[in-house]
Amino acid sequence: MIESGPPPNPIHPCHDLPIFFEGSLDSSRYIDEVIEIFMAEMKKDNENISYIVFQQDGASCHAFIETMSHLKSIFGRTNSVSRNSDLKWPARSPDLNPLDFYLWRRLKDLVSKNRSETIEILKTQITDAIRNISVDELERVYISFVSRLVRCIEAGCGYFE
């Protein structure tokens, strides 16, 4: 069931993002360098984490037993979405993932305006682009996301337009 109203604060700009990685990302590193940074940001602002759904894609580090156990200890059984989570989510559903239907395209539009001479310049452009996304814009993405979830449910969790 999806509630019709937003939680008390549906939009929370995370100021410690993005996080860039060198080398491969295993479960231990993912927990320490992503999940814990995210949780520190939420705790810093006294966010009510019962409203958070921690959504991940199918990357191996997201689905390892250690990662899933850690997420369950934080969010319980139903507030994390991943390949091995208890909360079922339609597979290969980019229309139900704000990173896929909004953020990656938006960043590409913002960053590709200027040619990056080095990796460091590219990282700076990405960071600036993320920090310049307004709360109003994020609220529109949130409304679109909820609308997409409702349409998916109305379609019996099948294809929808």
mmCIF file of C-alpha atoms in Angstrom:
data_model
loop_
_atom_site.group_PDB
_atom_site.id
_atom_site.type_symbol
_atom_site.label_atom_id
_atom_site.label_comp_id
_atom_site.label_asym_id
_atom_site.label_seq_id
_atom_site.Cartn_x
_atom_site.Cartn_y
_atom_site.Cartn_z
ATOM 1 C CA MET A 1 0.000 0.000 0.000
ATOM 2 C CA ILE A 2 1.231 3.484 -0.817
ATOM 3 C CA GLU A 3 0.240 6.410 1.342
ATOM 4 C CA SER A 4 -1.179 9.332 -0.573
ATOM 5 C CA GLY A 5 0.649 11.982 1.408
ATOM 6 C CA PRO A 6 4.394 12.546 1.595
ATOM 7 C CA PRO A 7 6.341 11.787 4.756
ATOM 8 C CA PRO A 8 7.198 14.772 6.963
ATOM 9 C CA ASN A 9 10.330 15.619 4.951
ATOM 10 C CA PRO A 10 10.447 13.622 1.698
ATOM 11 C CA ILE A 11 13.383 15.560 0.283
ATOM 12 C CA HIS A 12 16.717 15.570 2.026
ATOM 13 C CA PRO A 13 19.672 16.961 0.099
ATOM 14 C CA CYS A 14 22.749 14.970 1.128
ATOM 15 C CA HIS A 15 25.667 17.352 1.256
ATOM 16 C CA ASP A 16 28.315 14.625 1.388
ATOM 17 C CA LEU A 17 27.420 13.389 -2.092
ATOM 18 C CA PRO A 18 28.583 12.266 -4.532
ATOM 19 C CA ILE A 19 31.017 9.641 -3.336
ATOM 20 C CA PHE A 20 33.719 8.681 -5.843
ATOM 21 C CA PHE A 21 35.552 5.352 -5.667
ATOM 22 C CA GLU A 22 38.904 4.156 -6.893
ATOM 23 C CA GLY A 23 39.122 0.417 -7.506
ATOM 24 C CA SER A 24 36.459 -2.160 -6.814
ATOM 25 C CA LEU A 25 33.716 -1.842 -4.239
ATOM 26 C CA ASP A 26 33.135 -4.888 -2.041
ATOM 27 C CA SER A 27 30.503 -5.311 0.669
ATOM 28 C CA SER A 28 32.727 -4.074 3.497
ATOM 29 C CA ARG A 29 33.746 -0.948 1.626
ATOM 30 C CA TYR A 30 30.163 -0.317 0.498
ATOM 31 C CA ILE A 31 28.919 -0.496 4.093
ATOM 32 C CA ASP A 32 31.683 1.778 5.404
ATOM 33 C CA GLU A 33 31.865 4.295 2.565
ATOM 34 C CA VAL A 34 28.263 4.507 1.364
ATOM 35 C CA ILE A 35 25.730 3.236 3.869
ATOM 36 C CA GLU A 36 27.460 4.674 6.930
ATOM 37 C CA ILE A 37 28.044 8.058 5.268
ATOM 38 C CA PHE A 38 24.375 8.156 4.259
ATOM 39 C CA MET A 39 23.249 7.212 7.775
ATOM 40 C CA ALA A 40 25.547 9.814 9.359
ATOM 41 C CA GLU A 41 23.937 12.461 7.136
ATOM 42 C CA MET A 42 20.456 11.346 8.202
ATOM 43 C CA LYS A 43 21.380 11.250 11.900
ATOM 44 C CA LYS A 44 23.058 14.662 11.687
ATOM 45 C CA ASP A 45 19.704 16.173 10.737
ATOM 46 C CA ASN A 46 17.685 13.921 13.079
ATOM 47 C CA GLU A 47 15.820 12.352 10.180
ATOM 48 C CA ASN A 48 13.130 9.786 10.954
ATOM 49 C CA ILE A 49 14.557 6.769 9.112
ATOM 50 C CA SER A 50 11.271 4.863 9.298
ATOM 51 C CA TYR A 51 10.252 6.789 6.155
ATOM 52 C CA ILE A 52 13.400 5.926 4.219
ATOM 53 C CA VAL A 53 13.417 3.179 1.617
ATOM 54 C CA PHE A 54 17.041 2.443 0.753
ATOM 55 C CA GLN A 55 16.892 1.486 -2.935
ATOM 56 C CA GLN A 56 19.790 -0.237 -4.682
ATOM 57 C CA ASP A 57 20.393 -1.830 -8.054
ATOM 58 C CA GLY A 58 21.667 -5.351 -8.641
ATOM 59 C CA ALA A 59 25.370 -4.688 -8.057
ATOM 60 C CA SER A 60 27.085 -7.504 -6.175
ATOM 61 C CA CYS A 61 28.166 -5.311 -3.256
ATOM 62 C CA HIS A 62 24.510 -4.307 -2.765
ATOM 63 C CA ALA A 63 23.257 -7.880 -2.501
ATOM 64 C CA PHE A 64 25.959 -9.600 -0.417
ATOM 65 C CA ILE A 65 24.729 -11.216 2.792
ATOM 66 C CA GLU A 66 26.837 -8.816 4.877
ATOM 67 C CA THR A 67 25.306 -5.789 3.175
ATOM 68 C CA MET A 68 21.745 -7.066 3.475
ATOM 69 C CA SER A 69 22.243 -7.970 7.157
ATOM 70 C CA HIS A 70 23.612 -4.505 7.838
ATOM 71 C CA LEU A 71 20.689 -2.837 6.057
ATOM 72 C CA LYS A 72 18.169 -4.988 7.943
ATOM 73 C CA SER A 73 19.785 -3.942 11.228
ATOM 74 C CA ILE A 74 19.224 -0.295 10.251
ATOM 75 C CA PHE A 75 15.947 -0.304 8.321
ATOM 76 C CA GLY A 76 14.257 -3.540 9.307
ATOM 77 C CA ARG A 77 13.050 -6.112 6.807
ATOM 78 C CA THR A 78 10.997 -3.963 4.469
ATOM 79 C CA ASN A 79 12.783 -0.655 4.010
ATOM 80 C CA SER A 80 15.569 -1.704 1.708
ATOM 81 C CA VAL A 81 15.227 -2.701 -1.927
ATOM 82 C CA SER A 82 17.822 -4.929 -3.535
ATOM 83 C CA ARG A 83 18.222 -8.194 -5.340
ATOM 84 C CA ASN A 84 18.154 -10.166 -2.056
ATOM 85 C CA SER A 85 15.817 -8.017 0.020
ATOM 86 C CA ASP A 86 12.523 -9.064 1.575
ATOM 87 C CA LEU A 87 10.767 -6.163 -0.147
ATOM 88 C CA LYS A 88 9.928 -7.314 -3.653
ATOM 89 C CA TRP A 89 10.500 -4.823 -6.433
ATOM 90 C CA PRO A 90 9.934 -5.281 -10.178
ATOM 91 C CA ALA A 91 13.170 -6.381 -11.838
ATOM 92 C CA ARG A 92 14.735 -4.127 -14.470
ATOM 93 C CA SER A 93 12.366 -1.265 -13.694
ATOM 94 C CA PRO A 94 14.175 2.008 -14.444
ATOM 95 C CA ASP A 95 10.874 3.902 -14.404
ATOM 96 C CA LEU A 96 10.670 3.097 -10.681
ATOM 97 C CA ASN A 97 14.146 4.307 -9.809
ATOM 98 C CA PRO A 98 14.683 8.087 -9.547
ATOM 99 C CA LEU A 99 18.385 7.653 -10.306
ATOM 100 C CA ASP A 100 17.497 6.028 -13.624
ATOM 101 C CA PHE A 101 14.493 8.094 -14.710
ATOM 102 C CA TYR A 102 15.903 11.421 -13.526
ATOM 103 C CA LEU A 103 19.364 11.826 -12.016
ATOM 104 C CA TRP A 104 21.687 10.186 -14.560
ATOM 105 C CA ARG A 105 20.086 12.053 -17.492
ATOM 106 C CA ARG A 106 20.045 15.337 -15.559
ATOM 107 C CA LEU A 107 23.716 15.003 -14.615
ATOM 108 C CA LYS A 108 24.644 14.143 -18.188
ATOM 109 C CA ASP A 109 22.828 17.277 -19.398
ATOM 110 C CA LEU A 110 24.537 19.481 -16.804
ATOM 111 C CA VAL A 111 28.038 18.004 -17.027
ATOM 112 C CA SER A 112 28.344 17.454 -20.773
ATOM 113 C CA LYS A 113 28.035 21.190 -21.476
ATOM 114 C CA ASN A 114 31.752 21.571 -20.748
ATOM 115 C CA ARG A 115 34.546 19.267 -21.808
ATOM 116 C CA SER A 116 36.454 17.838 -18.848
ATOM 117 C CA GLU A 117 40.213 17.884 -19.310
ATOM 118 C CA THR A 118 40.941 15.670 -16.290
ATOM 119 C CA ILE A 119 39.165 13.215 -13.999
ATOM 120 C CA GLU A 120 39.416 15.754 -11.167
ATOM 121 C CA ILE A 121 37.662 18.411 -13.260
ATOM 122 C CA LEU A 122 34.947 15.893 -14.173
ATOM 123 C CA LYS A 123 34.472 15.003 -10.496
ATOM 124 C CA THR A 124 34.160 18.704 -9.648
ATOM 125 C CA GLN A 125 31.601 19.219 -12.432
ATOM 126 C CA ILE A 126 29.540 16.241 -11.222
ATOM 127 C CA THR A 127 29.698 17.442 -7.607
ATOM 128 C CA ASP A 128 28.682 20.979 -8.595
ATOM 129 C CA ALA A 129 25.837 19.656 -10.752
ATOM 130 C CA ILE A 130 24.444 17.561 -7.898
ATOM 131 C CA ARG A 131 24.705 20.415 -5.414
ATOM 132 C CA ASN A 132 22.911 22.750 -7.832
ATOM 133 C CA ILE A 133 19.822 20.558 -8.099
ATOM 134 C CA SER A 134 17.162 22.480 -6.206
ATOM 135 C CA VAL A 135 14.868 21.130 -3.513
ATOM 136 C CA ASP A 136 11.927 22.160 -5.747
ATOM 137 C CA GLU A 137 13.294 19.967 -8.515
ATOM 138 C CA LEU A 138 13.736 17.050 -6.093
ATOM 139 C CA GLU A 139 10.167 17.519 -4.875
ATOM 140 C CA ARG A 140 8.922 17.222 -8.478
ATOM 141 C CA VAL A 141 10.960 14.023 -8.878
ATOM 142 C CA TYR A 142 9.441 12.679 -5.655
ATOM 143 C CA ILE A 143 5.897 13.421 -6.877
ATOM 144 C CA SER A 144 6.686 11.739 -10.204
ATOM 145 C CA PHE A 145 8.125 8.730 -8.368
ATOM 146 C CA VAL A 146 4.992 8.285 -6.230
ATOM 147 C CA SER A 147 2.818 8.663 -9.346
ATOM 148 C CA ARG A 148 4.852 5.961 -11.122
ATOM 149 C CA LEU A 149 4.472 3.620 -8.143
ATOM 150 C CA VAL A 150 0.709 4.113 -8.146
ATOM 151 C CA ARG A 151 0.509 3.427 -11.906
ATOM 152 C CA CYS A 152 2.611 0.286 -11.483
ATOM 153 C CA ILE A 153 0.306 -1.017 -8.755
ATOM 154 C CA GLU A 154 -2.781 -0.159 -10.827
ATOM 155 C CA ALA A 155 -1.246 -2.181 -13.681
ATOM 156 C CA GLY A 156 -0.908 -5.209 -11.400
ATOM 157 C CA CYS A 157 2.842 -4.560 -11.064
ATOM 158 C CA GLY A 158 3.165 -5.100 -14.790
ATOM 159 C CA TYR A 159 3.934 -2.796 -17.705
ATOM 160 C CA PHE A 160 2.564 0.738 -17.526
ATOM 161 C CA GLU A 161 3.072 3.992 -19.450
#
